């Protein structure tokens, strides 16, 4: 198991240090190597997603930060899961970039949706989501209760999705989704559409380990964003809940 952990790295290696070697890893462990993320591409097209089953994960953050609506399509091809995101950013964040990231480049390439002013407009987030949701078969919607009830979730629920909206506990409660997602990543089962913002978010994730071996996704610095990954884990939790009948707390 120790040799296997060295090869796999990430949360597995840290867990082995805690359980087998008596080493308490207090800071964190980098989760998934960037090369693994690059290998999770299979040429899936956006057209393939139309009409297919999907699970939403929402990370609505604060009004002045990135806001993400993630769409997880399990088995869009046999054994391949597609993950498409709508990532929103206030225009003021482009002009006053404290994150030392060239957001403007990603705007120009079409990866980010810009909102005028210095805050996220919840009406735009919900309208963009609802517009896209009409083209797919939404099976479940998971969301972090923080920042959620002020606008986006309420609007989505009122548009016929109330019965499939589920508050999803964060922190160590995401541990089952972390385990299944990491396994799928290692087996190259995802397609991220070569999204550089998604890749950057993955590079920022560090995995903290609890005393019971549970995993908690975190970021090493305040400027490092992991919203897209939080949305993915939330969507995976929702998928597990709906498909396997697991109880969420």
C-alpha positions in Angstrom: 0.0 0.0 0.0 2.9 2.4 0.8 4.5 1.8 -2.6 1.1 2.2 -4.3 0.6 5.5 -2.5 3.9 6.9 -3.6 2.9 6.2 -7.2 -0.5 7.7 -6.9 0.4 10.7 -4.7 -2.4 13.2 -3.7 -4.9 12.2 -1.0 -3.9 8.5 -1.1 -0.2 9.3 -0.2 -1.2 11.6 2.7 -3.8 9.1 4.0 -1.1 6.4 4.1 1.3 8.6 6.0 -1.4 9.2 8.6 -2.7 5.6 8.9 0.4 3.5 8.3 3.4 5.7 9.2 2.0 7.6 12.1 2.8 10.9 10.3 0.3 13.7 10.8 0.1 15.8 7.7 -1.2 19.1 9.1 -0.8 21.4 6.1 -2.2 19.8 3.0 -1.4 17.7 -0.1 -1.6 18.7 -3.7 -4.5 16.8 -5.0 -4.1 15.8 -8.7 -1.1 16.3 -10.9 -1.6 18.7 -13.9 -0.5 16.0 -16.4 -3.4 13.8 -15.2 -5.8 16.7 -15.8 -4.4 17.1 -19.3 -5.0 13.5 -20.0 -8.7 13.8 -19.1 -9.7 14.8 -22.6 -11.5 12.7 -25.2 -12.7 15.0 -27.8 -16.3 15.2 -26.6 -18.2 17.9 -28.4 -20.8 20.3 -26.9 -23.3 18.9 -29.4 -23.0 15.5 -27.8 -24.4 17.0 -24.6 -27.7 18.0 -26.0 -30.7 16.2 -24.5 -28.4 14.1 -22.2 -28.8 13.5 -18.5 -26.8 15.9 -16.3 -26.3 16.9 -12.7 -25.6 20.5 -11.7 -23.2 21.7 -9.1 -23.4 25.4 -8.1 -20.7 27.4 -6.4 -22.2 30.9 -6.1 -19.4 32.3 -3.9 -19.5 36.0 -2.9 -20.9 38.7 -5.2 -17.4 40.0 -6.1 -15.8 36.7 -6.9 -16.1 33.9 -9.4 -19.5 32.2 -9.6 -19.8 28.8 -11.3 -22.6 26.6 -12.6 -21.1 23.2 -13.4 -22.9 20.6 -15.6 -21.8 17.0 -15.1 -22.8 14.5 -17.8 -22.1 10.9 -16.6 -21.2 8.4 -19.2 -21.7 10.8 -22.1 -19.7 8.1 -23.9 -19.2 4.6 -22.3 -17.1 5.3 -19.2 -16.5 9.0 -20.0 -18.0 11.8 -17.9 -18.2 15.3 -19.5 -18.0 18.4 -17.3 -19.0 21.7 -18.8 -19.0 25.0 -16.8 -20.4 28.5 -17.0 -18.0 30.6 -15.1 -19.0 34.2 -14.2 -16.8 37.1 -13.3 -17.4 40.8 -12.4 -15.8 43.3 -14.9 -14.2 45.2 -12.0 -12.2 42.1 -11.2 -10.6 42.3 -14.7 -9.6 45.9 -14.2 -8.4 45.4 -10.6 -6.8 42.0 -10.7 -5.5 41.0 -7.3 -5.3 37.4 -8.3 -2.3 37.9 -10.7 -4.2 35.9 -13.4 -4.8 37.1 -16.9 -8.6 36.8 -16.7 -9.0 39.0 -19.8 -7.3 36.4 -21.9 -9.9 33.8 -20.8 -12.7 36.3 -21.5 -11.3 36.9 -25.0 -11.2 33.1 -25.6 -14.8 32.7 -24.4 -14.2 30.8 -21.1 -15.6 33.5 -18.8 -18.9 35.4 -18.7 -18.4 39.0 -17.7 -20.8 41.0 -15.6 -20.7 44.8 -15.7 -19.7 46.5 -12.5 -18.1 45.0 -9.5 -20.6 42.4 -8.4 -22.1 39.3 -10.0 -25.7 39.8 -11.3 -27.7 36.8 -10.0 -30.3 37.4 -12.7 -27.7 36.8 -15.4 -26.4 33.7 -13.7 -29.9 32.2 -13.4 -31.0 33.2 -16.9 -27.8 31.7 -18.5 -28.3 28.5 -16.5 -32.0 28.2 -17.3 -31.4 28.8 -21.0 -28.8 26.0 -21.1 -30.9 23.6 -18.9 -33.6 23.6 -21.5 -31.2 21.8 -23.9 -30.3 19.0 -21.5 -32.1 16.6 -19.1 -31.4 17.8 -15.6 -31.6 15.0 -13.1 -30.5 16.9 -10.0 -29.1 20.2 -8.7 -26.7 20.4 -5.8 -25.7 23.7 -4.2 -23.8 25.0 -1.2 -26.2 26.9 1.0 -23.8 29.8 1.5 -24.8 32.7 -0.9 -27.5 30.4 -2.4 -30.9 31.5 -1.4 -30.6 35.2 -2.4 -31.4 34.8 -6.0 -30.0 32.0 -8.3 -31.4 28.9 -6.6 -34.7 30.6 -5.9 -35.1 31.6 -9.5 -34.1 28.1 -10.8 -36.5 26.4 -8.3 -39.4 28.6 -9.4 -38.8 27.6 -13.0 -39.9 24.0 -12.4 -36.8 22.5 -10.8 -37.7 22.8 -7.1 -38.1 19.1 -6.6 -34.6 18.3 -7.7 -32.7 21.1 -5.9 -30.7 19.8 -2.9 -28.5 21.7 -0.4 -25.2 19.9 -0.4 -23.0 20.0 2.7 -19.4 21.1 2.1 -16.2 20.5 3.9 -15.4 16.9 4.9 -19.0 15.9 3.8 -17.6 16.0 0.3 -15.1 13.2 1.1 -17.1 10.4 -0.8 -17.2 12.6 -3.9 -13.5 13.4 -3.6 -12.7 9.6 -3.5 -14.8 8.8 -6.6 -13.7 11.8 -8.5 -10.0 11.1 -7.9 -10.4 7.5 -9.0 -12.1 8.6 -12.2 -9.4 11.2 -12.9 -6.7 8.6 -12.5 -8.5 6.4 -14.9 -8.9 9.3 -17.4 -12.7 9.1 -17.3 -13.4 12.9 -17.6 -13.6 15.3 -20.4 -13.1 19.0 -19.5 -13.2 20.5 -23.0 -9.6 21.7 -22.6 -10.9 24.5 -20.4 -7.8 26.4 -19.0 -9.8 27.9 -16.2 -10.8 24.4 -15.0 -7.2 23.3 -15.3 -6.1 26.3 -13.2 -8.6 25.6 -10.6 -7.4 22.0 -10.3 -3.8 23.2 -9.9 -5.0 25.3 -6.9 -6.7 22.4 -5.0 -4.9 21.0 -1.9 -6.4 18.2 0.0 -6.6 18.4 3.8 -7.0 15.2 5.7 -9.1 14.8 8.8 -8.3 12.5 11.7 -10.7 9.9 10.4 -9.1 10.0 7.0 -11.8 12.2 5.4 -10.8 14.6 2.7 -11.5 18.3 2.5 -10.7 20.3 -0.7 -9.1 23.7 0.0 -6.8 26.3 -1.6 -3.4 27.2 -0.4 -3.8 30.9 -0.9 -6.7 33.3 -1.0 -6.1 34.3 -4.6 -6.2 30.7 -5.7 -9.6 29.8 -7.0 -11.2 26.4 -6.7 -14.8 27.3 -7.5 -15.0 25.0 -10.6 -13.7 22.1 -8.6 -16.1 22.8 -5.7 -19.0 22.8 -8.2 -17.7 19.5 -9.7 -17.6 17.8 -6.3 -21.1 19.1 -5.5 -22.4 17.8 -8.8 -20.8 14.4 -8.1 -22.3 14.3 -4.6 -25.7 15.1 -6.2 -25.2 12.4 -8.7 -24.3 9.8 -6.0 -27.3 10.8 -4.1 -29.7 10.5 -7.0 -28.2 7.5 -8.7 -27.2 5.3 -5.8 -29.7 6.5 -3.2 -27.0 7.7 -0.8 -28.2 10.0 2.0 -26.7 13.5 2.0 -26.2 15.3 5.3 
